[in-house]
Amino acid sequence: MLKELGGSKDIDVSQGIDWGVLPGPFVNPVQGFGLGVAAIGLYSPSGREDNVQLSTLSVKSFVSSSGSYGLGVENRSYFGDDTWRLGLDAWLSHSPQDYWGIGKEAASNSANQTAYDSQVLELSPNVSYRLLRNTYVQLGWDFQSVTELSAEGPALNAEQLQDSRISGLNLSLAYDSRDFAPNPERGLLAEIKYQHYSKQWGSDFGFDKMSVNVRQYHRFSPQYIVAFEVYGEGSRGDVPWYALPKLGTDGRMRGYYQGQYRDNYFLSSQIELRQALSERHGLVYWAGAGNVAPDWSGLFSQDWLPTLGIGYRLAFKPRVNIRLDVGIGKDSSGVYFQINEAF
């Protein structure tokens, strides 16, 4: 079965892109039950040196019981001796969701729960240049258009339901010694990113964001890898409600409804043990915690939200895993079917 879909024990990029196609079900707190199809390709740009990791191209689509559907493209290209890198994320989606308002108190009040629909287009290209060994500066553009908004509930008013877009430039500095970004076995990522959204760049809102991401990977035996992450994000200015830092994705704070908890500041940490059972099969176990608050100090003055879970891994290709995760949060849970590791 895996062979017919492109699964293999080897990667062959001699004829271009080595493709594989992965259909599969998913269940998560946002979209309900659904079916997704992902095509993932590994390729080697002309002139890539042998010690540089392969480039990846993913095309993803999904439909779900909530009425959600989407189509996305994710590309990571590594050129020559890895001096230059090119990235692109693009998504078009319709995703009925719920919104509780801003802040932890609002998120804890079920009376605030407001169902809304929207059509979302997201585009994020970026280019990175190596300054020093494993050290990169990156320039990118972030664009998001939110249209066809409608809602039933008290948390969103008419002004918040108007069509709008955000557009801005971002600049980041990163130390990245990971051996293979989609599924690292060793190395460190330490990145700080600044994003500036302005009417000068076509945005309806003017605001700033700053984020810090630190990830560490260590293989301490043939069977086990430990992965650790700390992520923080802050915003200031005229930030639209849909662009505020939010808690809960398929890669961070798994088990929570994405966007139920949102505020100007977000901080989370997680540790994951990755266990190989055989050449193709494995398990992961994780625990973590996170919080949102209106200011930085508020993150530490109230109880954090916990997350823990277990996941199954199937090696579709070398270092390319299908993952099925079950995450448990405070009063919520989620099941996630995805490609590659959560972080």
Short mmCIF file of C-alpha atoms in Angstrom, two decimals:
data_model
loop_
_atom_site.label_atom_id
_atom_site.label_comp_id
_atom_site.label_asym_id
_atom_site.label_seq_id
_atom_site.Cartn_x
_atom_site.Cartn_y
_atom_site.Cartn_z
CA MET A 1 0.00 0.00 0.00
CA LEU A 2 2.70 2.50 0.97
CA LYS A 3 4.70 1.63 -2.13
CA GLU A 4 1.75 2.48 -4.41
CA LEU A 5 1.47 5.88 -2.71
CA GLY A 6 5.17 6.63 -3.12
CA GLY A 7 6.48 5.30 0.18
CA SER A 8 9.99 3.83 0.06
CA LYS A 9 13.08 3.06 2.09
CA ASP A 10 15.22 5.19 -0.23
CA ILE A 11 15.02 8.67 -1.75
CA ASP A 12 15.73 9.13 -5.46
CA VAL A 13 15.95 12.73 -6.68
CA SER A 14 17.92 11.91 -9.85
CA GLN A 15 14.83 12.45 -12.03
CA GLY A 16 13.58 15.57 -10.25
CA ILE A 17 11.16 15.44 -7.33
CA ASP A 18 10.65 12.23 -5.36
CA TRP A 19 6.91 12.39 -4.65
CA GLY A 20 4.66 10.60 -2.20
CA VAL A 21 0.90 11.00 -1.67
CA LEU A 22 -0.70 10.58 1.75
CA PRO A 23 -4.48 10.45 2.28
CA GLY A 24 -5.76 10.22 5.82
CA PRO A 25 -8.48 11.12 8.32
CA PHE A 26 -8.12 13.67 11.12
CA VAL A 27 -10.04 14.91 14.14
CA ASN A 28 -9.19 18.14 15.94
CA PRO A 29 -10.96 20.69 18.14
CA VAL A 30 -11.27 23.28 15.34
CA GLN A 31 -12.35 21.33 12.26
CA GLY A 32 -14.05 18.25 13.68
CA PHE A 33 -13.71 15.04 11.64
CA GLY A 34 -12.17 15.38 8.21
CA LEU A 35 -10.15 13.91 5.38
CA GLY A 36 -6.87 15.32 4.19
CA VAL A 37 -4.61 14.54 1.25
CA ALA A 38 -0.99 15.65 1.16
CA ALA A 39 1.61 15.26 -1.56
CA ILE A 40 5.16 15.66 -0.29
CA GLY A 41 8.18 15.90 -2.55
CA LEU A 42 11.90 15.84 -1.84
CA TYR A 43 14.23 17.42 -4.37
CA SER A 44 17.74 18.71 -4.90
CA PRO A 45 18.18 22.12 -6.59
CA SER A 46 20.94 22.31 -9.18
CA GLY A 47 24.32 22.81 -7.56
CA ARG A 48 23.34 21.58 -4.10
CA GLU A 49 26.30 20.09 -2.27
CA ASP A 50 25.97 16.55 -0.87
CA ASN A 51 26.21 17.64 2.78
CA VAL A 52 23.28 20.08 2.43
CA GLN A 53 19.83 18.79 3.40
CA LEU A 54 17.28 18.02 0.68
CA SER A 55 14.62 20.58 -0.19
CA THR A 56 10.95 19.84 0.46
CA LEU A 57 7.70 20.73 -1.30
CA SER A 58 4.31 19.90 0.22
CA VAL A 59 0.87 20.35 -1.33
CA LYS A 60 -1.96 19.84 1.18
CA SER A 61 -5.75 19.83 0.98
CA PHE A 62 -8.56 18.97 3.37
CA VAL A 63 -12.32 18.91 3.93
CA SER A 64 -14.08 18.37 7.25
CA SER A 65 -17.43 17.89 8.94
CA SER A 66 -17.46 21.50 10.17
CA GLY A 67 -17.58 22.77 6.58
CA SER A 68 -13.87 23.56 6.50
CA TYR A 69 -11.84 23.13 3.34
CA GLY A 70 -8.44 24.30 2.28
CA LEU A 71 -5.53 24.06 -0.12
CA GLY A 72 -1.96 24.94 0.77
CA VAL A 73 1.63 24.84 -0.47
CA GLU A 74 4.76 24.76 1.69
CA ASN A 75 8.23 24.92 0.16
CA ARG A 76 11.72 24.93 1.69
CA SER A 77 14.64 25.20 -0.75
CA TYR A 78 18.34 24.89 0.14
CA PHE A 79 20.80 25.99 -2.55
CA GLY A 80 24.48 25.30 -3.24
CA ASP A 81 26.48 25.13 -0.02
CA ASP A 82 23.41 26.32 1.95
CA THR A 83 24.35 30.00 1.73
CA TRP A 84 20.88 30.82 0.38
CA ARG A 85 17.52 29.45 1.46
CA LEU A 86 14.07 30.14 0.04
CA GLY A 87 10.74 29.50 1.75
CA LEU A 88 7.10 29.86 0.81
CA ASP A 89 3.85 29.18 2.66
CA ALA A 90 0.55 29.77 0.85
CA TRP A 91 -2.94 28.83 2.06
CA LEU A 92 -6.49 29.35 0.84
CA SER A 93 -9.10 28.12 3.29
CA HIS A 94 -12.68 28.36 4.47
CA SER A 95 -12.83 27.40 8.11
CA PRO A 96 -15.88 27.78 10.37
CA GLN A 97 -14.51 28.34 13.87
CA ASP A 98 -15.40 29.70 17.30
CA TYR A 99 -14.20 32.89 18.98
CA TRP A 100 -14.44 33.71 22.69
CA GLY A 101 -12.88 37.16 22.79
CA ILE A 102 -9.51 38.42 23.99
CA GLY A 103 -7.90 37.21 27.19
CA LYS A 104 -7.94 34.15 29.39
CA GLU A 105 -11.03 35.24 31.32
CA ALA A 106 -13.05 35.63 28.13
CA ALA A 107 -11.88 32.22 26.89
CA SER A 108 -13.08 30.57 30.11
CA ASN A 109 -16.63 31.94 29.78
CA SER A 110 -18.77 29.66 27.59
CA ALA A 111 -21.32 32.47 27.15
CA ASN A 112 -18.77 34.27 24.94
CA GLN A 113 -18.47 31.41 22.43
CA THR A 114 -19.25 32.85 19.00
CA ALA A 115 -19.38 30.80 15.81
CA TYR A 116 -18.00 32.52 12.72
CA ASP A 117 -17.17 31.77 9.09
CA SER A 118 -14.49 33.35 6.95
CA GLN A 119 -12.55 32.98 3.72
CA VAL A 120 -8.81 33.32 4.37
CA LEU A 121 -5.88 33.76 1.99
CA GLU A 122 -2.38 33.62 3.49
CA LEU A 123 0.93 34.18 1.70
CA SER A 124 4.38 34.20 3.33
CA PRO A 125 7.49 34.10 1.10
CA ASN A 126 10.96 34.56 2.58
CA VAL A 127 14.63 34.44 1.64
CA SER A 128 17.54 33.66 3.99
CA TYR A 129 21.25 34.41 3.67
CA ARG A 130 24.02 32.80 5.73
CA LEU A 131 26.13 35.35 7.58
CA LEU A 132 28.25 32.92 9.60
CA ARG A 133 28.34 29.17 10.10
CA ASN A 134 24.73 28.07 10.81
CA THR A 135 23.69 31.73 11.25
CA TYR A 136 21.11 33.25 8.91
CA VAL A 137 19.39 36.57 8.37
CA GLN A 138 15.94 36.33 6.79
CA LEU A 139 13.71 38.84 5.04
CA GLY A 140 10.09 37.98 4.37
CA TRP A 141 6.61 39.24 3.65
CA ASP A 142 3.42 38.25 5.48
CA PHE A 143 0.02 38.76 3.88
CA GLN A 144 -3.40 37.67 5.09
CA SER A 145 -6.80 38.51 3.62
CA VAL A 146 -9.95 37.74 5.63
CA THR A 147 -13.25 38.07 3.75
CA GLU A 148 -16.87 36.83 3.76
CA LEU A 149 -17.04 37.07 7.55
CA SER A 150 -20.26 36.16 9.32
CA ALA A 151 -20.90 35.32 12.97
CA GLU A 152 -23.52 34.19 15.46
CA GLY A 153 -22.80 35.21 19.04
CA PRO A 154 -21.85 38.12 21.29
CA ALA A 155 -18.05 38.27 20.90
CA LEU A 156 -17.81 39.84 17.42
CA ASN A 157 -19.39 43.14 16.36
CA ALA A 158 -20.19 44.51 12.91
CA GLU A 159 -16.91 46.42 12.62
CA GLN A 160 -14.88 43.29 13.37
CA LEU A 161 -16.76 41.39 10.64
CA GLN A 162 -15.70 43.73 7.83
CA ASP A 163 -13.40 42.40 5.11
CA SER A 164 -9.79 43.29 5.87
CA ARG A 165 -6.19 42.39 5.20
CA ILE A 166 -2.85 42.63 6.94
CA SER A 167 0.44 43.04 5.12
CA GLY A 168 3.92 43.53 6.48
CA LEU A 169 7.61 42.80 6.25
CA ASN A 170 9.51 40.62 8.67
CA LEU A 171 13.18 40.38 9.58
CA SER A 172 14.70 37.54 11.56
CA LEU A 173 18.06 36.32 12.78
CA ALA A 174 18.50 32.60 13.38
CA TYR A 175 21.13 30.11 14.43
CA ASP A 176 20.13 26.82 12.81
CA SER A 177 22.29 23.71 13.12
CA ARG A 178 19.46 21.18 12.62
CA ASP A 179 20.47 18.30 10.38
CA PHE A 180 17.06 18.02 8.63
CA ALA A 181 14.44 20.65 9.41
CA PRO A 182 11.25 18.53 8.92
CA ASN A 183 12.51 15.80 11.29
CA PRO A 184 15.68 16.77 13.20
CA GLU A 185 17.76 14.23 15.08
CA ARG A 186 20.28 16.72 16.41
CA GLY A 187 21.00 20.42 16.43
CA LEU A 188 19.69 23.75 17.67
CA LEU A 189 17.36 26.40 16.29
CA ALA A 190 17.40 29.79 18.01
CA GLU A 191 15.44 32.47 16.14
CA ILE A 192 14.22 35.97 16.88
CA LYS A 193 11.78 37.58 14.44
CA TYR A 194 10.36 41.10 14.10
CA GLN A 195 7.24 41.76 11.99
CA HIS A 196 6.00 45.22 11.01
CA TYR A 197 2.54 45.65 9.48
CA SER A 198 1.76 49.02 7.97
CA LYS A 199 -0.59 50.76 5.55
CA GLN A 200 2.58 51.50 3.59
CA TRP A 201 2.66 47.79 2.71
CA GLY A 202 -1.07 47.57 1.96
CA SER A 203 -2.29 46.63 5.44
CA ASP A 204 -5.57 47.84 6.94
CA PHE A 205 -3.96 47.75 10.39
CA GLY A 206 -0.68 49.06 11.76
CA PHE A 207 1.00 46.93 14.40
CA ASP A 208 4.18 45.09 15.34
CA LYS A 209 4.99 41.55 16.43
CA MET A 210 8.07 40.01 17.99
CA SER A 211 8.66 36.27 18.43
CA VAL A 212 11.40 34.06 19.86
CA ASN A 213 11.71 30.35 19.09
CA VAL A 214 14.31 28.00 20.62
CA ARG A 215 14.39 24.29 19.74
CA GLN A 216 16.98 21.71 20.81
CA TYR A 217 17.33 18.11 19.58
CA HIS A 218 19.51 15.36 20.99
CA ARG A 219 19.79 11.69 20.04
CA PHE A 220 21.06 9.93 23.14
CA SER A 221 20.68 6.35 21.86
CA PRO A 222 19.79 4.55 18.61
CA GLN A 223 16.20 4.33 19.85
CA TYR A 224 15.56 7.68 21.50
CA ILE A 225 15.59 11.38 20.60
CA VAL A 226 14.65 14.19 22.97
CA ALA A 227 13.23 17.40 21.48
CA PHE A 228 12.61 20.60 23.44
CA GLU A 229 11.01 23.91 22.46
CA VAL A 230 10.32 27.31 24.01
CA TYR A 231 8.24 29.75 21.97
CA GLY A 232 7.15 33.28 22.83
CA GLU A 233 5.24 35.90 20.85
CA GLY A 234 4.16 39.46 21.61
CA SER A 235 2.22 42.14 19.73
CA ARG A 236 1.46 45.84 20.11
CA GLY A 237 -0.45 48.46 18.17
CA ASP A 238 -3.74 48.17 16.29
CA VAL A 239 -3.80 44.37 16.11
CA PRO A 240 -6.94 42.83 14.53
CA TRP A 241 -8.58 40.12 16.62
CA TYR A 242 -7.70 37.37 14.13
CA ALA A 243 -3.98 38.24 14.16
CA LEU A 244 -3.43 38.19 17.93
CA PRO A 245 -1.03 35.57 19.31
CA LYS A 246 -3.08 32.45 19.95
CA LEU A 247 -2.68 29.16 21.75
CA GLY A 248 -3.28 25.71 20.24
CA THR A 249 -2.08 24.29 16.90
CA ASP A 250 -1.13 20.85 15.58
CA GLY A 251 2.48 21.61 16.53
CA ARG A 252 2.25 23.63 19.72
CA MET A 253 -0.13 23.25 22.71
CA ARG A 254 -1.80 20.27 21.08
CA GLY A 255 -5.18 19.45 22.60
CA TYR A 256 -6.57 23.00 22.66
CA TYR A 257 -9.05 24.69 20.35
CA GLN A 258 -6.93 27.00 18.22
CA GLY A 259 -7.68 30.60 19.10
CA GLN A 260 -9.87 30.02 22.15
CA TYR A 261 -7.04 31.53 24.18
CA ARG A 262 -5.57 34.65 22.55
CA ASP A 263 -4.09 37.90 23.79
CA ASN A 264 -1.22 40.32 23.15
CA TYR A 265 1.35 37.88 24.58
CA PHE A 266 1.76 34.12 24.34
CA LEU A 267 4.44 31.83 25.81
CA SER A 268 4.73 28.04 25.72
CA SER A 269 7.21 25.24 26.27
CA GLN A 270 7.17 21.54 25.44
CA ILE A 271 9.43 18.51 25.69
CA GLU A 272 8.98 15.41 23.54
CA LEU A 273 10.52 11.94 23.71
CA ARG A 274 10.70 10.21 20.32
CA GLN A 275 11.07 6.43 20.41
CA ALA A 276 11.88 4.22 17.41
CA LEU A 277 10.16 0.83 17.69
CA SER A 278 11.48 -0.47 14.36
CA GLU A 279 12.76 0.85 11.05
CA ARG A 280 9.33 2.22 10.10
CA HIS A 281 7.37 2.53 13.34
CA GLY A 282 7.73 4.75 16.38
CA LEU A 283 6.02 6.51 19.27
CA VAL A 284 6.32 9.96 20.82
CA TYR A 285 5.36 11.25 24.26
CA TRP A 286 5.16 14.92 25.17
CA ALA A 287 4.29 17.30 27.96
CA GLY A 288 4.17 21.07 28.00
CA ALA A 289 2.44 24.22 29.18
CA GLY A 290 1.51 27.65 27.88
CA ASN A 291 -0.22 30.90 28.71
CA VAL A 292 -1.65 34.09 27.20
CA ALA A 293 -1.81 37.54 28.81
CA PRO A 294 -2.26 41.24 27.96
CA ASP A 295 1.36 41.99 28.92
CA TRP A 296 4.62 40.12 29.48
CA SER A 297 4.44 40.08 33.28
CA GLY A 298 0.91 38.70 33.16
CA LEU A 299 2.21 35.47 31.66
CA PHE A 300 3.77 34.59 35.02
CA SER A 301 1.10 35.89 37.39
CA GLN A 302 -1.55 33.28 36.59
CA ASP A 303 -1.76 29.51 36.23
CA TRP A 304 -0.47 28.00 33.01
CA LEU A 305 -2.46 25.65 30.79
CA PRO A 306 -1.04 22.11 30.52
CA THR A 307 -0.74 19.83 27.50
CA LEU A 308 0.34 16.21 27.27
CA GLY A 309 -0.08 13.45 24.76
CA ILE A 310 1.12 10.45 22.82
CA GLY A 311 1.63 9.91 19.11
CA TYR A 312 2.33 7.20 16.55
CA ARG A 313 4.90 7.58 13.77
CA LEU A 314 5.12 5.75 10.43
CA ALA A 315 8.17 6.39 8.26
CA PHE A 316 6.76 7.03 4.79
CA LYS A 317 10.21 7.82 3.42
CA PRO A 318 13.56 8.15 5.21
CA ARG A 319 13.15 10.99 7.77
CA VAL A 320 9.63 11.75 6.47
CA ASN A 321 7.03 10.61 9.00
CA ILE A 322 3.28 10.33 9.03
CA ARG A 323 2.18 11.34 12.52
CA LEU A 324 -0.98 10.63 14.46
CA ASP A 325 -1.09 12.56 17.75
CA VAL A 326 -3.59 12.57 20.59
CA GLY A 327 -3.27 15.74 22.68
CA ILE A 328 -4.99 16.45 25.99
CA GLY A 329 -5.41 19.94 27.42
CA LYS A 330 -7.47 21.48 30.19
CA ASP A 331 -11.10 20.50 29.46
CA SER A 332 -10.27 19.75 25.81
CA SER A 333 -8.50 17.27 23.55
CA GLY A 334 -7.58 16.77 19.91
CA VAL A 335 -6.44 14.15 17.40
CA TYR A 336 -4.02 15.30 14.70
CA PHE A 337 -3.00 13.56 11.46
CA GLN A 338 -0.08 15.32 9.78
CA ILE A 339 3.23 14.96 7.92
CA ASN A 340 6.58 15.49 9.65
CA GLU A 341 7.22 16.17 13.30
CA ALA A 342 5.28 18.73 15.33
CA PHE A 343 8.45 20.81 15.82
#
